[in-house]
Backbone as numpy.savetxt, mean C-alpha at the origin, in Angstrom:
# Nx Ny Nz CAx CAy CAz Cx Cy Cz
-7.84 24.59 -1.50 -7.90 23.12 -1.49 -8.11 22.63 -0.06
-8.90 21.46 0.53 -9.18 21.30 1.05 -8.86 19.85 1.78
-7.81 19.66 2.67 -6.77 18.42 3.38 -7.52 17.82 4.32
-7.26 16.40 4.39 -7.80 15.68 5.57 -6.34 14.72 5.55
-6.70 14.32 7.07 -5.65 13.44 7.27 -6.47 12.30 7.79
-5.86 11.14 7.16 -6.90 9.76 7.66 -6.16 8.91 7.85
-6.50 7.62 8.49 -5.70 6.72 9.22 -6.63 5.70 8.18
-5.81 5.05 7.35 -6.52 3.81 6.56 -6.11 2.59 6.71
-7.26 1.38 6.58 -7.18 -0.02 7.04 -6.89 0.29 8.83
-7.79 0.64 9.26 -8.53 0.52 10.63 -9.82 1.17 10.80
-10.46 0.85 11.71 -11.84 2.11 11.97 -11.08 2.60 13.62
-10.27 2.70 14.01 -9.75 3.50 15.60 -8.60 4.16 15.12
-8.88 5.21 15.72 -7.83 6.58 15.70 -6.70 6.40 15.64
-5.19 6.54 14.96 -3.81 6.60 15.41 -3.90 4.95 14.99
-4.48 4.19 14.94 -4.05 2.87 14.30 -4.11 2.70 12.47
-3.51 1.67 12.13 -3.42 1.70 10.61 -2.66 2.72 9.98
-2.37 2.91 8.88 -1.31 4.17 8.24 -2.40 5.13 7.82
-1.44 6.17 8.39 -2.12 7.68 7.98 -1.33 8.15 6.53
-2.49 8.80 5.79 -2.45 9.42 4.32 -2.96 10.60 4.56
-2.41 11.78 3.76 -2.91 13.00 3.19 -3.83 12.87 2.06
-5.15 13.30 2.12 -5.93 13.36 1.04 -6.46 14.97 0.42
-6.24 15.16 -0.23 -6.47 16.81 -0.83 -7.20 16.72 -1.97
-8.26 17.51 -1.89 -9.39 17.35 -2.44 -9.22 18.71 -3.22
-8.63 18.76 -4.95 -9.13 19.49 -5.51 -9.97 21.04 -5.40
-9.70 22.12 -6.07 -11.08 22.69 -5.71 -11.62 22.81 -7.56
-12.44 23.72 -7.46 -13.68 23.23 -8.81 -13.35 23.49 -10.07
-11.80 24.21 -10.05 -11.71 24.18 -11.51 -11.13 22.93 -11.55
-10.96 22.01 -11.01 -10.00 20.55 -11.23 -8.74 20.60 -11.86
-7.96 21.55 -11.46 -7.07 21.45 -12.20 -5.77 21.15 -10.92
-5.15 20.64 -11.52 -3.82 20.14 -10.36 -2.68 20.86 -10.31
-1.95 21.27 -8.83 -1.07 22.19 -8.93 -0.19 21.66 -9.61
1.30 22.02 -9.67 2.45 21.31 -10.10 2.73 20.13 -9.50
3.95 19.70 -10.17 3.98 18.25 -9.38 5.04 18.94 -8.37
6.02 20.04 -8.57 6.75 19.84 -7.31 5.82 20.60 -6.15
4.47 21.28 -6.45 3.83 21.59 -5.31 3.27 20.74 -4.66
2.99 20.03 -5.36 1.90 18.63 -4.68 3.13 17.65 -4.24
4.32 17.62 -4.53 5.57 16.42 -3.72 5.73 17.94 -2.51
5.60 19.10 -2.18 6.17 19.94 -1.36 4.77 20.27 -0.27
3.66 19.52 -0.76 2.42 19.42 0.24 2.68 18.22 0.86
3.12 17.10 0.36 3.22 15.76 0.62 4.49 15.64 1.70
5.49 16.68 1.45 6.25 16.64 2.21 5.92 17.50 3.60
5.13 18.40 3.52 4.90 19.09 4.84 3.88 18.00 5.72
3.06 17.55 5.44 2.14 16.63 6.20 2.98 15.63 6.49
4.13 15.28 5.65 5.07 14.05 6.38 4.24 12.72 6.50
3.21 12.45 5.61 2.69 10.77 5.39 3.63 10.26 4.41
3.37 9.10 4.48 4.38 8.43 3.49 4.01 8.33 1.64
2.19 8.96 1.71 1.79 9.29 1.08 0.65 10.17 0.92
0.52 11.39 -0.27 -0.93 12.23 -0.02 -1.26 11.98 -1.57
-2.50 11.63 -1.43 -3.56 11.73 -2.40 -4.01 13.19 -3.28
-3.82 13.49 -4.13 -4.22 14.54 -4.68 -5.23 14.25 -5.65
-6.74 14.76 -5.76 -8.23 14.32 -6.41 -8.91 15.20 -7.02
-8.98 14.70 -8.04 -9.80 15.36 -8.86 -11.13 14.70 -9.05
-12.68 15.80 -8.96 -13.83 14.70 -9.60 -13.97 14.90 -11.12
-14.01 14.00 -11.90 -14.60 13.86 -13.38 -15.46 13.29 -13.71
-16.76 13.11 -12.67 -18.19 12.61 -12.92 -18.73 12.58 -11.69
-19.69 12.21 -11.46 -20.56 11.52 -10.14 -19.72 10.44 -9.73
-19.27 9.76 -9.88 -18.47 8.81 -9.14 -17.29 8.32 -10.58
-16.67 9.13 -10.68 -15.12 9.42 -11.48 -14.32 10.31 -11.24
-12.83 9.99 -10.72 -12.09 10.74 -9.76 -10.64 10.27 -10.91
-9.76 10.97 -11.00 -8.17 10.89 -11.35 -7.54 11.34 -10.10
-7.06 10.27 -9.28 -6.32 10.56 -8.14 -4.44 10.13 -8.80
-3.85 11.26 -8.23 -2.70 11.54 -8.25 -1.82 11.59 -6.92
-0.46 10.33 -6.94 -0.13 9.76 -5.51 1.83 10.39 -5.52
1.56 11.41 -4.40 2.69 11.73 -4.14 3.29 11.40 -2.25
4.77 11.34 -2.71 5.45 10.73 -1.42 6.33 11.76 -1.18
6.74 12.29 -0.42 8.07 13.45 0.45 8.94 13.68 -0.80
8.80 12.81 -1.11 10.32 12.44 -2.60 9.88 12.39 -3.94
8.78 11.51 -3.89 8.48 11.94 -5.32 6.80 11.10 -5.88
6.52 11.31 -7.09 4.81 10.48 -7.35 4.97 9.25 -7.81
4.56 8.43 -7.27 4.20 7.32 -7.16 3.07 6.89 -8.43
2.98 6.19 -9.03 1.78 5.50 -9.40 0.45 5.39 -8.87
0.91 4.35 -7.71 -0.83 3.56 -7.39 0.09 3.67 -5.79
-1.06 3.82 -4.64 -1.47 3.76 -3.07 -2.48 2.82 -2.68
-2.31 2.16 -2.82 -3.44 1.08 -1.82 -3.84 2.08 -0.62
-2.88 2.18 0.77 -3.40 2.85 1.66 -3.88 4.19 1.16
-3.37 5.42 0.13 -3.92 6.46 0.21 -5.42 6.24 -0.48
-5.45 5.30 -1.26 -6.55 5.21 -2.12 -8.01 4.41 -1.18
-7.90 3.93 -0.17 -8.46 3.26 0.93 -9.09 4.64 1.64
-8.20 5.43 2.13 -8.36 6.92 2.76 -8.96 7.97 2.07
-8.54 8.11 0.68 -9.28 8.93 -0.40 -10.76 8.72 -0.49
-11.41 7.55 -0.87 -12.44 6.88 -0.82 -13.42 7.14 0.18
-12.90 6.85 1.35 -13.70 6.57 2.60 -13.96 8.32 2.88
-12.97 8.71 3.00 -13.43 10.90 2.92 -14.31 11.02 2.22
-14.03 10.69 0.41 -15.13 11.09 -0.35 -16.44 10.58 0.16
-16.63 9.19 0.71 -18.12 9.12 1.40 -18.49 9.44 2.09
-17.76 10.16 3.30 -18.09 10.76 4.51 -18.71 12.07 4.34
-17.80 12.36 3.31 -18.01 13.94 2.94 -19.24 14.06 1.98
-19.92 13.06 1.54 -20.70 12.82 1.27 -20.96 13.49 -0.69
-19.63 12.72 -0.93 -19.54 12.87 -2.55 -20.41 11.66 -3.05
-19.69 10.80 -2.80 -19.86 9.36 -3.21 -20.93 8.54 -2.07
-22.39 7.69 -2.62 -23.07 7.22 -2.27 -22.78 6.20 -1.18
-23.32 5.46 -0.92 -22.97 4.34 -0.11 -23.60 3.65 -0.92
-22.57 2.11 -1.16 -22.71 1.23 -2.32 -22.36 1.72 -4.03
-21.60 2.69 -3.93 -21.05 3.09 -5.44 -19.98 2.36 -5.56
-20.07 2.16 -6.61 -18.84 1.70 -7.57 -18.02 2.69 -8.49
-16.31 3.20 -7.91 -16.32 4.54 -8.73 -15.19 4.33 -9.49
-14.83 4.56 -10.86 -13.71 4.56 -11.42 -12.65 5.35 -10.62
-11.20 5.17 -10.45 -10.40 5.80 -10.54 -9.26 5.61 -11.31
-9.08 6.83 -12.03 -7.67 7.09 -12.81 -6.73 6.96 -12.43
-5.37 6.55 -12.33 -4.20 6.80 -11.67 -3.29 5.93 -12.76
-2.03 6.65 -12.36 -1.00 6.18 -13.32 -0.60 4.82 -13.64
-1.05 3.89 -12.88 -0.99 2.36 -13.33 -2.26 1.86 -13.88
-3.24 2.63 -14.22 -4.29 2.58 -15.17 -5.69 3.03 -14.51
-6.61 2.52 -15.07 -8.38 2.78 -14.49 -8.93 1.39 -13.15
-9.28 2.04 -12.77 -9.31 1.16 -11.38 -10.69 1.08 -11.16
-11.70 -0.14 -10.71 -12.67 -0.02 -9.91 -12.95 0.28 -7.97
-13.27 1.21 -7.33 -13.45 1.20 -6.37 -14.60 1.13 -6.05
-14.57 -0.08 -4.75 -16.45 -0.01 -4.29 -16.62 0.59 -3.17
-17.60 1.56 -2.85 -17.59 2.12 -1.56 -18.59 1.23 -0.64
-18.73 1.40 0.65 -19.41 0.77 2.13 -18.84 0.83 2.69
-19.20 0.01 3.84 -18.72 -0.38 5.63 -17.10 -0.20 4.78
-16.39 -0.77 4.58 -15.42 -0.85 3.96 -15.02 -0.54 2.20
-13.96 -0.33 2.10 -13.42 0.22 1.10 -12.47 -0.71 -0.17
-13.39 -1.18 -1.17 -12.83 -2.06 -1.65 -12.18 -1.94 -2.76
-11.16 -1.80 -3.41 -10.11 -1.81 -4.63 -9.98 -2.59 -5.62
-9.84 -2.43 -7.17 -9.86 -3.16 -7.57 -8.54 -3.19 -7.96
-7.30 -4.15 -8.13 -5.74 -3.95 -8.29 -5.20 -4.14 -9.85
-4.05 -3.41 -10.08 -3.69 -3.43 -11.25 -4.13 -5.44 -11.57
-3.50 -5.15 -13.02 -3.52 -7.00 -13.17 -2.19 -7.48 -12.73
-2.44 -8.64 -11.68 -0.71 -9.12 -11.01 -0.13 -9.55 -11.95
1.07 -9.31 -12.05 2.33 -9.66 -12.56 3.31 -10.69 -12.03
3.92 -11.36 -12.12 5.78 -11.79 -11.95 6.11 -11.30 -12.70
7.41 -10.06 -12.04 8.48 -9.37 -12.55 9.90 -10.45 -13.12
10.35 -10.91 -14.15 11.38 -11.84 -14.42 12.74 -10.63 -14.13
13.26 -10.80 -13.01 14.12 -10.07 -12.73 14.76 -10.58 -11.57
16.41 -11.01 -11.97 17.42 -11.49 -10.97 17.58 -11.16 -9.80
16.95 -11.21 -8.29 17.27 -11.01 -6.83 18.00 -11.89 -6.75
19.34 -11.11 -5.82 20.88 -11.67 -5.08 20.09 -11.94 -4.04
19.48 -13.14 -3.66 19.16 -13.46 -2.34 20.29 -13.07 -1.17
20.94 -13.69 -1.15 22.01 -13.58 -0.23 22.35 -12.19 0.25
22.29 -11.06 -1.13 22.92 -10.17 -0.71 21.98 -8.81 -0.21
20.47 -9.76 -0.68 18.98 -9.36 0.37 18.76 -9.57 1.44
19.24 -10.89 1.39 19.28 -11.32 3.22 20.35 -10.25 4.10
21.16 -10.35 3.36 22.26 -9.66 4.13 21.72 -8.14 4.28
20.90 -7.16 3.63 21.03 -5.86 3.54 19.73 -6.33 4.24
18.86 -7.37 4.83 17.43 -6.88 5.52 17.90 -7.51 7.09
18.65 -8.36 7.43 19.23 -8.64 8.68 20.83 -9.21 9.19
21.25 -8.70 8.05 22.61 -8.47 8.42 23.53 -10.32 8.75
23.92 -10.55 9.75 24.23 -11.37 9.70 23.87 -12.16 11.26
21.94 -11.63 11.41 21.72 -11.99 12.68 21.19 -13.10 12.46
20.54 -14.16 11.37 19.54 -14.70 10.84 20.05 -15.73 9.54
20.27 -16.96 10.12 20.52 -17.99 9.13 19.35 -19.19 8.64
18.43 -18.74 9.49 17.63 -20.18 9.11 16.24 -19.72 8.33
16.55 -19.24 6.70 15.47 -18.77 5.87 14.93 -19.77 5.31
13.39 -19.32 4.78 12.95 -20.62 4.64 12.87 -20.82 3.10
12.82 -21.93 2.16 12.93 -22.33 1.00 12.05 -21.62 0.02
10.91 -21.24 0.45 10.42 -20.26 -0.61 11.07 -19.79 -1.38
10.78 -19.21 -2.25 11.26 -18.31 -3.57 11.07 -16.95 -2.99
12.09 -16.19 -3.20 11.66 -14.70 -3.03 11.28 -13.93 -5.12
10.40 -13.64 -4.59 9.81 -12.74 -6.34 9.96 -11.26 -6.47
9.17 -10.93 -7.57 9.14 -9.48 -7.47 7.73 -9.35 -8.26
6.73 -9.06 -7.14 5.59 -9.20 -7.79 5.13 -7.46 -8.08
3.62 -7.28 -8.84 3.45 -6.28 -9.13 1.86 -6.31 -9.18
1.18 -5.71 -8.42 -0.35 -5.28 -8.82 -0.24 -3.83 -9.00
0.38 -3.02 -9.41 0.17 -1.60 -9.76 2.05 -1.09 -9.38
2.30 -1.36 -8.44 4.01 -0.60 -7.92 4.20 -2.73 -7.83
5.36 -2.54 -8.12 6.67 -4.05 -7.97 7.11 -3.63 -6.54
7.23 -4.87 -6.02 7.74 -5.07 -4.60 8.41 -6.23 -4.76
9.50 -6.43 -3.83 10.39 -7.84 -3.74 9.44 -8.32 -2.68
9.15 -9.43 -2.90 8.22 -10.34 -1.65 9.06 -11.43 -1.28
9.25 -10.97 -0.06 10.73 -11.95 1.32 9.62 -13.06 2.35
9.54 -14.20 1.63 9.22 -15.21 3.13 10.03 -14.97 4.41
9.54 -14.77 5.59 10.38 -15.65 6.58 9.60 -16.79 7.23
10.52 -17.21 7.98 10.61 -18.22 8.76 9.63 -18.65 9.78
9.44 -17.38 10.72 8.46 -17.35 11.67 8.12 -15.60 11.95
7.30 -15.40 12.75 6.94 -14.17 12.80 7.62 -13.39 14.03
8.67 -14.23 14.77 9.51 -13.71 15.59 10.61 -13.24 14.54
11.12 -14.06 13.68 11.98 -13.43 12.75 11.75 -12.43 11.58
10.63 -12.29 11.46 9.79 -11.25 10.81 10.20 -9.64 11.69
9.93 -9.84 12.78 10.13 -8.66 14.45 11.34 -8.60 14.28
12.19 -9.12 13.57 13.79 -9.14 13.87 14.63 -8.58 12.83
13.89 -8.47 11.83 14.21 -7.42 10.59 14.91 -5.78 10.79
16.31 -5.82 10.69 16.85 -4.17 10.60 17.31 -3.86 10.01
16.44 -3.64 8.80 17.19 -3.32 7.51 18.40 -2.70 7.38
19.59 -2.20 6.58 20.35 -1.01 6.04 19.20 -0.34 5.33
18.73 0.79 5.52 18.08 1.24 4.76 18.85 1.74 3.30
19.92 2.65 3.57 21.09 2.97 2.44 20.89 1.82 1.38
21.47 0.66 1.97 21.50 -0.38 0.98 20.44 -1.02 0.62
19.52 -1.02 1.16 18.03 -1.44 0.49 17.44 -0.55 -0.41
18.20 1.19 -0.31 17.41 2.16 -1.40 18.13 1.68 -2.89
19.75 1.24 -2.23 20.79 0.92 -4.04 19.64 -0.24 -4.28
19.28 -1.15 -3.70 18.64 -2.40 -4.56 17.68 -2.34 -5.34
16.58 -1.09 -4.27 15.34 -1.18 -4.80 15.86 -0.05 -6.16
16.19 0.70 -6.36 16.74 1.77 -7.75 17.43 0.44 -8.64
18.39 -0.02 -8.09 18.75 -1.19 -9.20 17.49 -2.00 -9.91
16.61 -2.53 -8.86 15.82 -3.74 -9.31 14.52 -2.67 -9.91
14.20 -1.64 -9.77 13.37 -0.49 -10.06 11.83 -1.17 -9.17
12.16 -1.51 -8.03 11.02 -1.36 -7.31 10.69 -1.01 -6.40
9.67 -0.89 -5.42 9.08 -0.49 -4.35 10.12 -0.10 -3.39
10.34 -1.51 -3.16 10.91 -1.72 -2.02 10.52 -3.32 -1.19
10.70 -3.98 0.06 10.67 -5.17 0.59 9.47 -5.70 1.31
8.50 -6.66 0.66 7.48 -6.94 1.42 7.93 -8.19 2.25
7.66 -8.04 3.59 8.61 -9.44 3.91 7.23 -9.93 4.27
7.00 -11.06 4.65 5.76 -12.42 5.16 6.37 -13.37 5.96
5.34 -13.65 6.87 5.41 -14.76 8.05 4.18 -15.38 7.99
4.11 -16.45 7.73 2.51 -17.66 8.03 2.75 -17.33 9.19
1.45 -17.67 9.77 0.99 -17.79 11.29 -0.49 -18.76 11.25
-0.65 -19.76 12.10 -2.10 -19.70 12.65 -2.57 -19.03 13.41
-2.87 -17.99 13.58 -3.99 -16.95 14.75 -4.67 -16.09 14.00
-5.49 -16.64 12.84 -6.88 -15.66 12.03 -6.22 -14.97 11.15
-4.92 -14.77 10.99 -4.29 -13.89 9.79 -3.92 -14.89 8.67
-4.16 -14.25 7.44 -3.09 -15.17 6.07 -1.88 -14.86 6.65
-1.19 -13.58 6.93 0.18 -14.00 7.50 0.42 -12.26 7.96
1.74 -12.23 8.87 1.92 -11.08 9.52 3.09 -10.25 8.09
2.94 -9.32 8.19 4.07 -8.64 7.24 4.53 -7.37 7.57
5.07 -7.42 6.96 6.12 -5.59 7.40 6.82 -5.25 5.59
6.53 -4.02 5.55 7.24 -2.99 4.36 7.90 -1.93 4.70
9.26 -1.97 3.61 10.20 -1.29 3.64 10.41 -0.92 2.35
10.36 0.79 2.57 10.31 1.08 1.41 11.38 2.69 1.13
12.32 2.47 1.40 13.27 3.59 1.88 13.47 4.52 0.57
13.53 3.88 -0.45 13.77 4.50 -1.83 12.76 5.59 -1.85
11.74 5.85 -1.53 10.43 6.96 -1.41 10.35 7.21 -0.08
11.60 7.72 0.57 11.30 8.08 1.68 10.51 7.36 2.47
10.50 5.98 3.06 9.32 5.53 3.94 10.18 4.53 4.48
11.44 4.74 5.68 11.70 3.54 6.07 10.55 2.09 6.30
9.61 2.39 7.38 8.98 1.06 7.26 7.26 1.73 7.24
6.01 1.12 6.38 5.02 1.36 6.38 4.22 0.54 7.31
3.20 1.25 7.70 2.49 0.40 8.66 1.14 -0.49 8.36
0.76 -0.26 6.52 -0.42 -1.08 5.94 -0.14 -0.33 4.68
0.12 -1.45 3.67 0.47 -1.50 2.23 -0.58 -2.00 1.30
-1.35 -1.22 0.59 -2.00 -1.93 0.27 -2.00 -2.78 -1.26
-0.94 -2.05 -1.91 -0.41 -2.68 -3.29 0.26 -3.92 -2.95
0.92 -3.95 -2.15 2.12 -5.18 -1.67 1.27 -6.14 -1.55
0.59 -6.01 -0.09 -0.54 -6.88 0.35 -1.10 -7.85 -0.92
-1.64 -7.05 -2.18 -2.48 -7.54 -2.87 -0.97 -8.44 -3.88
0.01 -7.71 -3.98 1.25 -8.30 -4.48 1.21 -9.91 -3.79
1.14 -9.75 -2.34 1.66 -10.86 -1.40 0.24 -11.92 -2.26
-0.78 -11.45 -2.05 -1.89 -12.25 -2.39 -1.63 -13.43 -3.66
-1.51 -12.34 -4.46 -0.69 -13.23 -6.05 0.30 -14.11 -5.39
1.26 -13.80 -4.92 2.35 -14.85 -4.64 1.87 -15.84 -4.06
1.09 -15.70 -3.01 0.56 -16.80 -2.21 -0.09 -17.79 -2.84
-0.52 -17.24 -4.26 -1.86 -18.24 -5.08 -0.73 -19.06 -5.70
0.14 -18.20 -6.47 1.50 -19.01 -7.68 1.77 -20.22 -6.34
2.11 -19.49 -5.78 2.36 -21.22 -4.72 1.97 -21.97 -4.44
0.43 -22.15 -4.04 -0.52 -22.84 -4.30 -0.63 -22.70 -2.38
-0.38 -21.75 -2.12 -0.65 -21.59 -0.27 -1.99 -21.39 -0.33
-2.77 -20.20 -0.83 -4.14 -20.16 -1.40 -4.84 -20.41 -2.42
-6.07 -21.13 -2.88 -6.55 -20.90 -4.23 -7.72 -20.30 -4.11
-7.97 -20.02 -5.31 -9.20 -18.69 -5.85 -10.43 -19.91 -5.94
-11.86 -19.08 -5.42 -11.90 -17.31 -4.71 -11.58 -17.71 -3.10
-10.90 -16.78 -2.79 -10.93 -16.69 -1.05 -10.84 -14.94 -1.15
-10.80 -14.86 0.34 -10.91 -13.73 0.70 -9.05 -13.75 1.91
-8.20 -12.55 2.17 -7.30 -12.65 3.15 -7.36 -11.45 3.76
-6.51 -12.11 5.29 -6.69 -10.89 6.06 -4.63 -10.90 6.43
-4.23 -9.66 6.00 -2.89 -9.38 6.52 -3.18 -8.35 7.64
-1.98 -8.49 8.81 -1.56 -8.37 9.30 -0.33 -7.38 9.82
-0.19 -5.96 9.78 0.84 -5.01 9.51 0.75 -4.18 10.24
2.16 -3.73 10.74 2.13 -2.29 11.43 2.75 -2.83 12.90
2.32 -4.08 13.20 2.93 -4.41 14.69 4.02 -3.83 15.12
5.35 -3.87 14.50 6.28 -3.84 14.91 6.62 -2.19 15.08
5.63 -1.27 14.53 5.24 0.09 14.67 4.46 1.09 15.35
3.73 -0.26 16.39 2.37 0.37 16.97 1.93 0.47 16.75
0.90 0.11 15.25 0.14 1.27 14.35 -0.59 -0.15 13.82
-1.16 -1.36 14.69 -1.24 -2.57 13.69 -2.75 -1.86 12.83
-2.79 -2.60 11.80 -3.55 -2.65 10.94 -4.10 -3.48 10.09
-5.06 -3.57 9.46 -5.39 -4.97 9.34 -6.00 -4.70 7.75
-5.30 -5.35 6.69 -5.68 -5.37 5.42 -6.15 -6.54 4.35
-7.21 -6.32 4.35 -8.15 -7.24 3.29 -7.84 -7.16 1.69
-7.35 -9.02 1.53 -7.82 -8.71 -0.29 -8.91 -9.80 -0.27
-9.10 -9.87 -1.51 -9.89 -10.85 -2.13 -9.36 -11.21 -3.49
-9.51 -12.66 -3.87 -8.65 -13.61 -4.99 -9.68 -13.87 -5.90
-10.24 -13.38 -6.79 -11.24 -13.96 -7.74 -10.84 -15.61 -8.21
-11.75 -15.75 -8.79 -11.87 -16.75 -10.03 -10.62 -16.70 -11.08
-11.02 -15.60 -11.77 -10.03 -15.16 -12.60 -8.50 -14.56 -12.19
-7.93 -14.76 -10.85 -7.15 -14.03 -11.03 -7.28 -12.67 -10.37
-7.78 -12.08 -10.49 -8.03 -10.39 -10.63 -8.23 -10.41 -8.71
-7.23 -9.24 -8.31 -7.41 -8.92 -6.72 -8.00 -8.14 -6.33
-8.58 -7.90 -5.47 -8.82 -6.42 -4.88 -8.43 -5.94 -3.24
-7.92 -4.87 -3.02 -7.68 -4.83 -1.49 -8.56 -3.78 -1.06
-8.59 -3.67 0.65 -9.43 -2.64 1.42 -9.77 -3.01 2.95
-10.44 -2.27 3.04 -10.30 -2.24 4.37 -11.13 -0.88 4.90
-11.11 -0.70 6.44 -11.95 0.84 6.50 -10.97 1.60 6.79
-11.58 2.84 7.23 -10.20 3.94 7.35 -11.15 4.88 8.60
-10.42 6.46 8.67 -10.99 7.20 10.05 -10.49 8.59 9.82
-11.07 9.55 9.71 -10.54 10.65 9.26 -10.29 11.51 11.19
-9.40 11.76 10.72 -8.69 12.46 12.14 -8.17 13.98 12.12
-8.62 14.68 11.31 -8.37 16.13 10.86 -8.26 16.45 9.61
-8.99 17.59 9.38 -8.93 18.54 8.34 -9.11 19.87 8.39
-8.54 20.26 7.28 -8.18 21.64 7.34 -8.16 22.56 5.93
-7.55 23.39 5.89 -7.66 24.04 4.45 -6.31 24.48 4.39
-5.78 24.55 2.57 -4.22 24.48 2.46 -4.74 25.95 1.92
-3.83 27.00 2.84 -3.17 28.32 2.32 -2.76 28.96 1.09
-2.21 28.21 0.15 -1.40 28.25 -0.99 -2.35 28.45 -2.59
């Protein structure tokens, strides 16, 4: 089998979040799942892609984390993509199905890497604000802002946290411990927090996602498209626009992630990516 490591939602090296992508070999058949969570754990990304091809441009990608498989990757699926064109599977300008456990997905390949996202959701499920606030900054931070916090879903559920400003966004230290009991209680992701800004971004954000091993990610791309939905229910954006988030700052690693808001509803995220090594797995 054959590994690359890529940095997705950037085109420069060491910026944006890095994914493991493992490319199948030709009988397509997939190792176990605890081999593929025990590959995922040696590369140490927060996520690796495991791919299968089932046509000219039809792939069943399978998303594992240190801890365990995941559903749907925005960032690995951004990174998956952009390899397969480099490597020169997939055309420039294809449109390719992918399989994955939150259903059949459209991906478009080019300059950039575009997604098509589960269908968004609102999760109807009780968040203890208070006792969110308290487990994401303790008792440094009183002046939150009136928004609603949700629990949205384009493929994985995330709690989506307004703040205030994007200095208090930088000021976030989670308990991780106690953010893993919430997210297992509430059965999701983990914490997309948001800051409006005027300076060219829809808004700056940061994810926390400790329950799958990932104290903080540096470009999300399920959330992102999560945040997108929320932003529309509010009426901050309406359809069609296009957004640009903002992630990774507070990590070094900024990155910069694109959705787009149809007509209908329906999101898609992406962005480019940068392959920075590959190699071949032993096993």
């Amino acid at each position: 089998m054959k590994y690359f490591v890529v940095d997705a939602f950037t085109s420069e090296p060491f910026g944006g979040n890095p994914a493991g992508v493992v490319l199948l070999g030709r009988d397509g058949v997939f190792p176990t799942d605890e081999l593929m969570r025990l590959v995922a754990a040696e590369l140490r990304y927060s996520e690796t892609a495991f791919v299968r091809q089932d046509g000219p441009t039809e792939f069943t990608v399978r998303y594992f984390t240190p801890a365990a498989e995941v559903d749907l990757c925005g960032h690995a699926t951004i990174a998956t993509f952009g390899t397969l064109h480099r490597e020169g599977i997939v055309p420039e300008g294809a449109v390719c199905i992918n399989h994955t456990l939150a259903g059949d997905l459209e991906v478009a390949v080019g300059d950039q890497v575009m997604m098509q996202m589960a269908r968004p959701q609102a999760i109807d499920k009780h968040v203890d604000v208070m006792r969110l606030h308290t487990i994401m900054a303790g008792n440094a931070m009183t002046n939150w802002p009136e928004m609603p916090v949700e629990i949205i879903s384009t493929g994985l559920p995330d709690i989506i946290m307004p703040m205030g400003s994007v200095e208090d966004l930088n000021h976030l230290r989670p308990d991780m411990a106690a953010l893993s009991d919430l997210s297992r209680e509430l059965a999701v992701t983990g914490v997309h927090a948001f800051a409006i800004a005027d300076d060219g971004y829809t808004a700056h954000v940061r994810n926390f996602g400790p329950l799958y091993g990932i104290p903080e990610e540096s470009a999300t791309g399920t959330a992102n498209g999560a945040l997108t939905h929320y932003l529309h229910r509010r009426g901050i954006i309406s359809a069609p626009t296009q957004c640009r988030f903002l992630q990774g700052e507070a990590m070094g690693r900024p990155s910069v992630v694109a959705t787009a808001l149809d007509n209908d509803g329906s999101i898609r995220v992406g962005g480019q990516s940068r392959i920075i090594a590959q190699g071949d797995l032993l096993i």
